[in-house]
Coordinates of C-alpha atoms and ligand atoms in Angstrom, one line a residue:
X1 CA 0.0 0.0 0.0
X2 CA 1.1 3.6 -0.6
X3 CA 2.6 4.8 2.6
X4 CA 1.9 8.5 3.5
X5 CA 4.6 10.8 4.7
X6 CA 3.2 10.7 8.3
X7 CA 3.7 6.9 8.4
X8 CA 7.4 7.6 7.6
X9 CA 7.9 9.6 10.8
X10 CA 11.0 7.4 11.5
X11 CA 12.9 9.0 8.6
X12 CA 13.3 12.2 10.5
X13 CA 13.4 10.6 14.0
X14 CA 16.3 9.9 16.4
X15 CA 15.9 6.7 18.3
X16 CA 17.5 6.0 21.8
X17 CA 18.4 2.5 22.9
X18 CA 17.9 1.6 26.5
X19 CA 19.5 -1.5 28.0
X20 CA 16.9 -1.7 30.9
X21 CA 19.1 -3.6 33.4
X22 CA 21.7 -0.8 33.3
X23 CA 19.6 2.3 32.9
X24 CA 17.9 3.3 36.2
X25 CA 17.1 1.1 39.2
X26 CA 14.1 2.3 41.2
X27 CA 13.8 -0.4 44.0
X28 CA 17.4 -0.8 45.1
X29 CA 18.0 -4.3 43.8
X30 CA 20.9 -3.1 41.7
X31 CA 19.1 -3.9 38.4
X32 CA 17.5 -1.2 36.2
X33 CA 13.7 -1.5 35.8
X34 CA 10.7 0.1 34.0
X35 CA 9.7 2.4 36.8
X36 CA 13.3 3.7 36.7
X37 CA 13.0 4.4 33.0
X38 CA 9.7 6.3 33.5
X39 CA 11.6 8.5 36.1
X40 CA 14.1 9.5 33.4
X41 CA 11.6 10.3 30.5
X42 CA 12.0 14.0 31.0
X43 CA 15.8 13.7 30.5
X44 CA 15.1 11.9 27.2
X45 CA 12.5 14.4 26.1
X46 CA 15.0 17.2 26.8
X47 CA 17.6 15.4 24.6
X48 CA 14.9 15.5 21.8
X49 CA 14.6 11.8 20.9
X50 CA 11.5 10.5 19.2
X51 CA 11.5 6.8 20.2
X52 CA 13.0 4.4 22.7
X53 CA 14.3 0.9 21.6
X54 CA 13.9 -1.1 24.7
X55 CA 16.2 -4.2 25.0
X56 CA 14.1 -7.2 26.2
X57 CA 12.1 -6.9 29.5
X58 CA 10.1 -10.1 29.0
X59 CA 10.2 -13.1 31.4
X60 CA 13.6 -14.7 31.1
X61 CA 16.1 -16.8 33.1
X62 CA 18.6 -14.1 32.0
X63 CA 21.2 -16.5 30.6
X64 CA 21.8 -13.9 27.9
X65 CA 20.4 -10.9 29.8
X66 CA 16.9 -11.3 28.5
X67 CA 17.7 -12.4 24.9
X68 CA 16.5 -15.8 26.1
X69 CA 12.8 -15.4 26.5
X70 CA 10.5 -17.8 28.4
X71 CA 7.3 -15.7 28.1
X72 CA 7.0 -13.2 25.2
X73 CA 3.8 -11.7 26.5
X74 CA 4.8 -10.9 30.1
X75 CA 7.3 -8.7 31.8
X76 CA 10.0 -10.2 34.0
X77 CA 9.4 -9.3 37.7
X78 CA 12.9 -7.9 37.9
X79 CA 11.9 -5.2 35.4
X80 CA 8.3 -4.7 36.7
X81 CA 4.9 -5.7 35.4
X82 CA 2.7 -5.4 32.3
X83 CA 1.0 -2.5 34.1
X84 CA 4.4 -0.8 34.4
X85 CA 4.9 -1.4 30.7
X86 CA 1.5 0.2 29.9
X87 CA 2.5 3.2 32.1
X88 CA 5.8 3.5 30.2
X89 CA 4.0 3.5 26.8
X90 CA 1.5 6.1 28.1
X91 CA 4.0 8.4 29.9
X92 CA 6.4 8.2 26.9
X93 CA 3.5 9.0 24.6
X94 CA 2.7 12.2 26.6
X95 CA 6.2 13.3 25.6
X96 CA 5.8 12.2 22.0
X97 CA 8.1 9.3 22.4
X98 CA 7.2 5.9 21.0
X99 CA 8.3 2.6 22.6
X100 CA 10.0 0.1 20.3
X101 CA 10.1 -3.5 21.6
X102 CA 13.0 -5.9 21.0
X103 CA 11.7 -9.1 19.5
X104 CA 13.9 -12.2 19.8
X105 CA 12.3 -14.5 17.3
X106 CA 15.2 -16.7 16.2
X107 CA 15.3 -18.6 19.4
X108 CA 13.5 -18.8 22.8
X109 CA 14.7 -19.7 26.2
X110 CA 15.0 -23.5 27.0
X111 CA 12.6 -22.6 29.9
X112 CA 9.9 -21.5 27.5
X113 CA 6.8 -23.8 27.9
X114 CA 7.2 -24.7 24.2
X115 CA 10.7 -26.1 24.7
X116 CA 9.8 -27.8 28.0
X117 CA 7.1 -29.7 26.0
X118 CA 9.2 -30.2 22.9
X119 CA 12.0 -32.0 24.7
X120 CA 9.5 -34.5 26.3
X121 CA 9.0 -36.7 23.3
X122 CA 9.3 -36.7 19.5
X123 CA 5.6 -36.9 19.1
X124 CA 4.9 -34.0 21.5
X125 CA 2.9 -31.4 19.5
X126 CA 5.5 -28.8 20.3
X127 CA 8.5 -31.0 19.4
X128 CA 8.8 -29.5 15.9
X129 CA 8.7 -25.9 17.2
X130 CA 12.5 -26.4 17.4
X131 CA 15.2 -28.0 15.2
X132 CA 16.1 -31.5 16.1
X133 CA 18.4 -34.1 14.5
X134 CA 18.9 -37.8 15.2
X135 CA 22.3 -38.9 16.3
X136 CA 24.1 -40.7 19.0
X137 CA 25.2 -39.2 22.3
X138 CA 28.7 -38.2 21.3
X139 CA 28.3 -37.8 17.6
X140 CA 26.6 -34.4 16.8
X141 CA 25.1 -33.9 13.3
X142 CA 28.1 -31.7 12.4
X143 CA 30.9 -29.6 13.9
X144 CA 29.0 -26.2 14.0
X145 CA 29.9 -24.0 16.9
X146 CA 27.6 -21.8 18.9
X147 CA 28.2 -18.0 19.0
X148 CA 28.9 -18.1 22.7
X149 CA 31.3 -21.0 22.6
X150 CA 30.9 -24.8 22.5
X151 CA 28.9 -26.9 20.0
X152 CA 25.7 -25.6 18.3
X153 CA 24.1 -29.0 19.0
X154 CA 23.0 -30.3 22.4
X155 CA 21.9 -33.9 23.1
X156 CA 18.6 -34.6 24.9
X157 CA 18.4 -38.2 26.1
X158 CA 14.6 -38.3 26.5
X159 CA 14.2 -38.0 22.8
X160 CA 17.7 -39.4 21.7
X161 CA 18.2 -36.3 19.5
X162 CA 20.2 -33.1 19.3
X163 CA 18.7 -29.7 19.2
X164 CA 20.2 -26.7 17.4
X165 CA 21.2 -23.5 19.1
X166 CA 23.3 -20.7 17.4
X167 CA 23.7 -19.0 20.7
X168 CA 23.8 -20.5 24.3
X169 CA 22.6 -24.0 25.1
X170 CA 19.7 -22.2 26.9
X171 CA 18.7 -20.5 23.6
X172 CA 17.2 -23.2 21.3
X173 CA 16.6 -22.0 17.7
X174 CA 12.9 -21.9 16.7
X175 CA 11.9 -23.8 13.6
X176 CA 10.5 -21.1 11.3
X177 CA 9.7 -23.7 8.7
X178 CA 6.9 -24.8 11.0
X179 CA 3.8 -22.7 10.1
X180 CA 2.5 -23.2 13.7
X181 CA 5.6 -21.4 15.0
X182 CA 5.1 -18.5 12.6
X183 CA 1.4 -18.3 13.6
X184 CA 2.3 -18.2 17.3
X185 CA 4.9 -15.5 16.6
X186 CA 2.4 -13.3 14.8
X187 CA 0.1 -13.5 17.8
X188 CA 2.9 -12.3 20.0
X189 CA 3.7 -9.3 17.7
X190 CA 0.0 -8.4 17.6
X191 CA -0.2 -8.6 21.4
X192 CA 2.3 -5.8 21.6
X193 CA 0.8 -3.8 18.8
X194 CA -2.5 -3.8 20.6
X195 CA -0.7 -2.6 23.7
X196 CA 0.3 0.5 21.8
X197 CA 4.0 0.1 21.0
X198 CA 5.5 2.2 18.3
X199 CA 7.6 -0.5 16.6
X200 CA 10.0 -3.4 16.8
X201 CA 13.7 -4.2 16.7
X202 CA 14.1 -7.8 15.4
X203 CA 17.0 -9.7 16.9
X204 CA 19.2 -11.6 14.4
X205 CA 16.4 -11.6 12.0
X206 CA 18.5 -12.9 9.1
X207 CA 19.2 -16.0 11.1
X208 CA 15.5 -17.2 11.2
X209 CA 16.0 -18.9 7.8
X210 CA 18.9 -21.4 8.1
X211 CA 20.1 -24.7 6.8
X212 CA 22.0 -26.3 9.7
X213 CA 22.7 -29.5 7.7
X214 CA 24.6 -27.3 5.2
X215 CA 26.1 -25.2 8.0
X216 CA 24.2 -22.2 6.8
X217 CA 23.2 -20.0 9.7
X218 CA 21.5 -17.0 8.0
X219 CA 20.0 -15.7 4.7
X220 CA 18.3 -19.0 4.0
X221 CA 16.1 -19.3 0.8
X222 CA 12.9 -18.7 2.7
X223 CA 14.1 -15.5 4.6
X224 CA 12.2 -12.8 2.7
X225 CA 9.1 -15.0 2.3
X226 CA 8.9 -15.4 6.1
X227 CA 9.6 -11.7 6.7
X228 CA 6.9 -10.6 4.2
X229 CA 4.4 -13.1 5.7
X230 CA 5.1 -11.7 9.1
X231 CA 4.7 -8.1 7.8
X232 CA 1.3 -9.0 6.2
X233 CA 0.0 -10.6 9.4
X234 CA 1.2 -7.9 11.9
X235 CA 2.8 -4.4 11.4
X236 CA 2.4 -4.2 7.6
X237 CA 0.4 -1.1 6.5
X238 CA 0.8 0.6 9.9
X239 CA 3.1 3.5 11.0
X240 CA 5.1 1.2 13.2
X241 CA 8.9 1.4 12.7
X242 CA 10.7 -1.9 12.2
X243 CA 14.4 -2.4 12.2
X244 CA 15.9 -5.8 11.7
X245 CA 19.3 -6.8 13.1
X246 CA 21.2 -8.3 10.1
X247 CA 24.9 -8.9 10.7
X248 CA 25.3 -10.4 7.3
X249 CA 23.4 -7.8 5.3
X250 CA 24.9 -6.4 2.1
X251 CA 23.7 -3.2 0.4
X252 CA 21.7 -5.4 -2.0
X253 CA 20.1 -7.3 0.9
X254 CA 19.2 -4.0 2.6
X255 CA 17.5 -2.8 -0.6
X256 CA 15.2 -5.7 -0.2
X257 CA 14.7 -5.4 3.6
X258 CA 14.0 -1.6 3.5
X259 CA 12.3 -1.5 0.1
X260 CA 10.0 1.7 0.2
X261 CA 7.0 -0.5 -0.7
X262 CA 6.9 -1.4 3.0
X263 CA 6.7 -5.2 2.4
X264 CA 9.4 -6.0 4.9
X265 CA 11.1 -3.5 7.4
X266 CA 11.6 0.2 7.7
X267 CA 15.4 -0.5 7.8
X268 CA 18.0 -2.9 9.1
X269 CA 21.1 -2.6 11.4
X270 CA 23.9 -3.5 9.0
X271 CA 27.4 -4.1 10.5
X272 CA 29.9 -3.9 7.6
X273 CA 31.5 -0.8 9.2
X274 CA 31.5 -2.5 12.6
X275 CA 33.8 -5.3 11.4
X276 CA 36.6 -3.0 10.1
X277 CA 38.8 -3.2 13.2
X278 CA 39.3 -6.9 13.4
X279 CA 41.7 -9.2 11.4
X280 CA 39.7 -10.2 8.3
X281 CA 38.2 -13.7 8.5
X282 CA 38.8 -13.8 12.3
X283 CA 36.8 -12.9 15.3
X284 CA 36.1 -9.5 16.8
X285 CA 38.6 -10.3 19.5
X286 CA 41.4 -10.5 16.9
X287 CA 42.1 -6.8 17.0
X288 CA 43.3 -4.7 14.0
X289 CA 43.7 -0.9 13.8
X290 CA 40.8 0.9 12.0
X291 CA 41.6 1.9 8.4
X292 CA 39.7 5.2 8.1
X293 CA 39.9 5.1 4.3
X294 CA 38.0 1.8 4.4
X295 CA 35.5 3.2 6.8
X296 CA 34.9 6.2 4.5
X297 CA 34.4 3.8 1.6
X298 CA 32.0 1.5 3.5
X299 CA 29.8 4.2 5.0
X300 CA 29.7 6.0 1.6
X301 CA 28.8 2.8 -0.2
X302 CA 25.8 2.4 2.1
X303 CA 24.8 6.1 1.8
X304 CA 24.8 6.0 -2.0
X305 CA 23.5 2.4 -2.3
X306 CA 20.3 3.0 -0.3
X307 CA 19.6 6.6 -1.4
X308 CA 16.1 6.7 -3.0
X309 CA 15.6 2.9 -2.8
X310 CA 15.9 2.0 0.9
X311 CA 16.8 3.4 4.2
X312 CA 19.9 3.4 6.4
X313 CA 20.2 3.0 10.2
X314 CA 23.1 5.2 11.5
X315 CA 24.8 3.9 14.6
X316 CA 28.2 3.5 16.3
X317 CA 27.0 1.8 19.5
X318 CA 24.6 -0.7 20.9
X319 CA 24.5 -3.1 23.9
X320 CA 26.8 -5.6 22.1
X321 CA 29.4 -3.1 21.0
X322 CA 32.3 -1.2 22.8
X323 CA 31.8 2.5 23.3
X324 CA 32.7 4.5 20.2
X325 CA 34.7 7.2 21.9
X326 CA 37.1 4.5 23.3
X327 CA 37.0 2.4 20.1
X328 CA 37.5 5.0 17.3
X329 CA 37.8 8.3 19.1
X330 CA 40.1 9.2 22.1
X331 CA 38.8 8.5 25.6
X332 CA 41.7 10.4 27.1
X333 CA 42.8 14.0 26.3
X334 CA 40.4 14.5 23.5
X335 CA 37.4 12.6 24.8
X336 CA 34.9 15.4 24.4
X337 CA 36.2 16.7 21.1
X338 CA 36.3 13.2 19.6
X339 CA 32.9 12.2 20.9
X340 CA 31.4 15.3 19.2
X341 CA 33.3 14.6 16.0
X342 CA 32.1 11.1 15.8
X343 CA 28.5 12.3 16.4
X344 CA 28.8 15.0 13.7
X345 CA 30.2 12.4 11.2
X346 CA 27.1 10.2 11.6
X347 CA 24.4 12.8 12.1
X348 CA 25.2 14.6 8.9
X349 CA 24.3 11.4 6.9
X350 CA 21.0 10.2 5.5
X351 CA 19.3 7.6 7.7
X352 CA 17.8 7.2 11.2
X353 CA 20.4 7.8 14.0
X354 CA 20.4 5.5 17.0
X355 CA 21.9 6.8 20.3
X356 CA 22.9 4.1 22.8
X357 CA 22.4 5.0 26.4
X358 CA 25.4 7.1 27.7
X359 CA 26.7 7.8 24.2
X360 CA 25.2 11.2 24.5
X361 CA 27.5 11.8 27.5
X362 CA 30.6 10.5 25.9
X363 CA 30.7 7.4 28.3
X364 CA 33.7 5.2 27.8
X365 CA 34.8 1.6 27.9
X366 CA 35.8 0.2 31.3
X367 CA 38.9 -1.9 31.9
X368 CA 37.9 -4.3 34.6
X369 CA 39.4 -7.5 36.0
X370 CA 37.8 -10.7 34.6
X371 CA 36.0 -11.2 37.9
X372 CA 34.0 -8.0 37.3
X373 CA 32.6 -9.1 34.0
X374 CA 29.1 -10.7 33.6
X375 CA 28.6 -11.2 29.9
X376 CA 28.1 -14.9 28.8
X377 CA 30.0 -14.2 25.6
X378 CA 33.0 -12.7 27.4
X379 CA 33.2 -15.4 30.0
X380 CA 33.0 -18.1 27.4
X381 CA 35.7 -16.5 25.3
X382 CA 38.0 -16.0 28.4
X383 CA 37.8 -19.7 29.2
X384 CA 38.1 -20.9 25.6
X385 CA 41.1 -18.7 24.7
X386 CA 43.0 -19.5 27.8
X387 CA 42.5 -23.2 27.2
X388 CA 43.8 -22.7 23.7
X389 CA 47.0 -21.1 25.1
X390 CA 46.3 -17.4 24.6
X391 CA 48.1 -15.3 27.2
X392 CA 45.8 -13.7 29.8
X393 CA 47.2 -10.3 28.8
X394 CA 46.1 -10.8 25.2
X395 CA 42.7 -12.1 26.3
X396 CA 42.1 -9.2 28.6
X397 CA 43.3 -6.8 25.9
X398 CA 40.6 -8.1 23.6
X399 CA 37.9 -8.0 26.3
X400 CA 38.8 -4.4 27.2
X401 CA 38.6 -3.5 23.6
X402 CA 35.5 -5.4 22.4
X403 CA 33.7 -7.0 25.4
X404 CA 30.0 -6.3 25.4
X405 CA 30.0 -5.3 29.1
X406 CA 31.8 -2.1 28.0
X407 CA 28.3 -0.9 26.9
X408 CA 26.5 -2.4 29.9
X409 CA 28.1 -0.6 32.8
X410 CA 25.4 1.4 34.5
X411 CA 24.2 4.7 33.2
X412 CA 26.1 7.5 34.8
X413 CA 23.5 10.0 36.1
X414 CA 25.4 12.0 38.7
X415 CA 28.4 11.9 41.0
X416 CA 26.5 10.4 43.9
X417 CA 26.9 6.7 45.1
X418 CA 26.8 4.3 42.1
X419 CA 26.4 7.3 39.8
X420 CA 22.8 7.7 40.8
X421 CA 22.0 4.4 39.1
X422 CA 21.0 2.4 42.2
X423 CA 20.9 2.6 46.0
X424 CA 21.8 -1.1 46.0
X425 CA 24.8 -3.1 44.7
X426 CA 24.8 -2.7 40.9
X427 CA 24.6 -5.9 39.0
X428 CA 27.7 -4.7 37.0
X429 CA 30.3 -2.4 38.4
X430 CA 29.8 1.3 37.7
X431 CA 32.7 2.8 35.6
X432 CA 34.7 4.7 38.2
X433 CA 34.9 7.7 35.8
X434 CA 31.3 8.6 36.6
X435 CA 32.7 11.4 38.9
X436 CA 33.9 13.2 35.7
X437 CA 31.3 11.9 33.2
X438 CA 27.6 12.1 34.2
X439 CA 24.3 13.5 33.1
X440 CA 23.8 15.9 36.0
X441 CA 27.0 17.8 35.0
X442 CA 26.4 17.6 31.3
X443 CA 22.8 18.8 31.3
X444 CA 24.1 21.9 33.1
X445 CA 27.1 22.6 30.8
X446 CA 26.7 24.4 27.6
X447 CA 29.6 22.8 25.7
X448 CA 29.0 19.2 27.0
X449 CA 28.6 16.2 24.7
X450 CA 25.0 16.0 25.8
X451 CA 24.4 19.6 24.6
X452 CA 26.1 18.8 21.3
X453 CA 23.9 15.8 20.7
X454 CA 20.9 17.9 21.6
X455 CA 21.9 20.5 19.0
X456 CA 22.6 17.9 16.3
X457 CA 19.1 16.4 16.9
X458 CA 17.6 19.9 16.6
X459 CA 19.5 20.6 13.4
X460 CA 18.2 17.4 11.8
X461 CA 14.6 18.5 12.6
X462 CA 15.2 22.1 11.3
X463 CA 16.8 21.4 8.0
X464 CA 15.2 18.8 5.6
X465 CA 18.5 18.4 3.7
X466 CA 19.7 16.2 6.5
X467 CA 16.8 13.8 5.8
X468 CA 16.4 14.2 2.0
X469 CA 19.7 15.2 0.6
X470 CA 21.9 13.0 -1.6
X471 CA 25.5 12.2 -0.6
X472 CA 28.9 12.5 -2.1
X473 CA 32.2 11.7 -0.4
X474 CA 34.9 14.4 -0.6
X475 CA 38.7 14.2 -0.2
X476 CA 38.2 10.4 -0.5
X477 CA 42.0 9.6 -0.4
X478 CA 42.8 11.8 2.6
X479 CA 43.4 9.5 5.6
X480 CA 43.0 12.3 8.1
X481 CA 39.8 13.9 7.0
X482 CA 36.3 12.5 6.6
X483 CA 34.4 15.0 4.5
X484 CA 31.2 14.7 2.5
X485 CA 28.5 16.9 1.1
X486 CA 24.7 16.5 0.9
X487 CA 22.7 18.3 -1.8
X488 CA 19.0 18.9 -1.8
X489 CA 17.1 21.4 -4.0
X490 CA 19.4 24.5 -4.2
X491 CA 21.1 23.7 -0.8
X492 CA 24.4 22.1 0.0
X493 CA 25.6 20.8 3.3
X494 CA 29.3 20.2 4.0
X495 CA 30.4 17.9 6.8
X496 CA 34.1 18.1 7.5
X497 CA 35.8 16.0 10.2
X498 CA 39.4 15.7 11.4
X499 CA 39.3 12.1 12.5
X500 CA 42.5 12.2 14.6
X501 CA 44.6 14.2 17.1
X502 CA 46.9 15.8 14.5
X503 CA 46.5 19.5 13.7
X504 CA 45.9 19.5 9.9
X505 CA 47.6 22.3 8.1
X506 CA 46.3 21.5 4.6
X507 CA 43.7 24.0 3.5
X508 CA 40.1 23.0 3.3
X509 CA 38.8 23.8 -0.2
X510 CA 37.2 27.2 0.0
X511 CA 33.8 26.2 -1.4
X512 CA 33.4 23.7 1.5
X513 CA 33.5 26.5 4.0
X514 CA 31.7 29.3 2.2
X515 CA 28.3 28.7 3.7
X516 CA 26.8 29.3 7.2
X517 CA 28.6 27.4 10.0
X518 CA 25.7 25.3 11.5
X519 CA 27.8 23.4 14.0
X520 CA 31.3 23.0 15.2
X521 CA 33.0 21.4 18.2
X522 CA 35.5 24.3 18.5
X523 CA 34.5 27.9 19.5
X524 CA 36.5 29.6 16.8
X525 CA 37.0 27.5 13.6
X526 CA 40.3 28.7 12.0
X527 CA 41.9 28.2 8.6
X528 CA 43.0 24.6 9.4
X529 CA 41.5 21.7 11.3
X530 CA 42.4 21.2 15.0
X531 CA 42.5 17.8 16.7
X532 CA 39.2 16.0 16.1
X533 CA 37.6 19.2 14.8
X534 CA 34.2 18.8 13.2
X535 CA 32.2 21.3 11.2
X536 CA 28.9 21.5 9.4
X537 CA 28.3 24.2 6.8
X538 CA 25.1 25.0 5.0
X539 CA 25.2 26.8 1.6
Ligands
TEU601 O1 23.2 -10.2 18.8 C1 23.5 -10.9 17.6 C2 24.9 -11.3 17.6 O2 25.3 -12.1 16.8 C3 25.7 -10.7 18.7 O3 25.8 -11.6 19.7 C4 27.1 -10.5 18.1 O4 27.5 -11.6 17.3 C5 28.1 -10.4 19.2 O5 27.5 -9.7 20.2 C6 29.3 -9.7 18.7 O6 30.2 -9.8 19.7 C7 21.8 -10.3 19.2 C8 21.7 -9.5 20.4 O7 21.9 -8.1 20.1 C9 22.6 -10.0 21.5 O8 22.6 -9.2 22.7 C10 22.2 -11.4 21.8 O9 23.2 -12.0 22.7 C11 22.2 -12.3 20.5 O10 21.5 -11.6 19.4 C12 21.4 -13.5 20.8 O11 20.0 -13.2 21.0
CA602 CA1 15.4 -2.7 40.1

């Protein structure tokens, strides 16, 4: 169906991701919760965001911090109740903020009633809700490994079969080839649509179509057929925003996922840029320096590739990724300047920007001892790599650089105990730099990272060129400058960023800097670019 401009609100929106367990605790148990989020809605309204992507708050044994769901239609008591959820939707709505639910549909928890039944017998009506293969106790169907370590197959004696799990042993993959499973899933999605949510983030959605016997874990032949069927039975034809997490997506895939016809999703999270600082063909833990020329090429390819025929998400961070100012900026001397530069670089582009909680403060990675980490992926990797003979120093270097708990340290609200996150013992240690980096200080400081994000958000709402303009990379071979221009009707926007700590004496071409200076992270832009200097001009 023809979608009206109103239903495309998300094209000019900025979306904020909350990781509930680390955002704001309201009852002193050291875990963030929904009432805590409600208490911080005015902060988010002040920032100027349009929607909140909520990481899972459903009932869950928390093996993977809620990405292992045992009841898709109820809220886990640690986060609150369905009534709290209704209050969040309503209170956010009063501030013109929509709530986007995180749907984990590739797998459930092994404590979901479906799996508890499925593992009882081969002829149980729920058995084929999951993926089983015959075999003998010590001979799995093949040597596929699970993302969090160990084999992707686990033996169940009661049925003398293996079940398939791409993630932890407690996250059995759902069998999307079973129409009964798909029907159950559409009921779940409609349950939340009827509760008034504003959209969905769909976890590892490219992995719902797989061929485990051929060791294919995503982009199976039925993928788009399933997504379109889901769309038709649920959010299709509404103004809900949908964003699929697709680690393996190419530009060509994203054109299909985000086709303007609205048959699939609004957009996807693509990760080609995210994989640029690891040794090719290896894991994220196998560190490599970022090649900015490659980053410029990749981001430009996606800008040009989806212009007019799809839609980009724009992000540096999420709950799985290290914090960008530590990763590709400078979290020491130039923390504030580089955080602002990285934001400028992204917010000048076409697409929907996603802010991950604390990114707007310039929060950084934390270098803890292994005993302070909680993430299943990190703890598995620590054990596996030590067992393989890696030195503890190398393992900890990788964890400090890429561990998911970097993003999950509690939100730093103020300089009181536990950064104002909790009166109790936080589930994960608070980054000790909360005394210097916190929302209380930054919301009262004119040139803070928070104030800068707020201004960028306001600029995107004021000037349609940010939303509509086309894109052209400039100075493409220059390793120190990321510059591009956007054009729309008779306007031109120039975004010019010094991506490093060097003072750059080369002159910026005059026509880039002729227009009105809309934004800069230095008070007095001079004739050359200072360390991490970023500027936006409008002509
Ligand atoms: O992440 C997908 C995923 O593959 C990530 O685990 C990624 O591979 C890894 O974090 C990179 O280090 C989604 C969720 O975002 C993640 O939190 C879940 O753990 C995972 O799916 C399973 O649901
Ligand atoms: Ca709590």
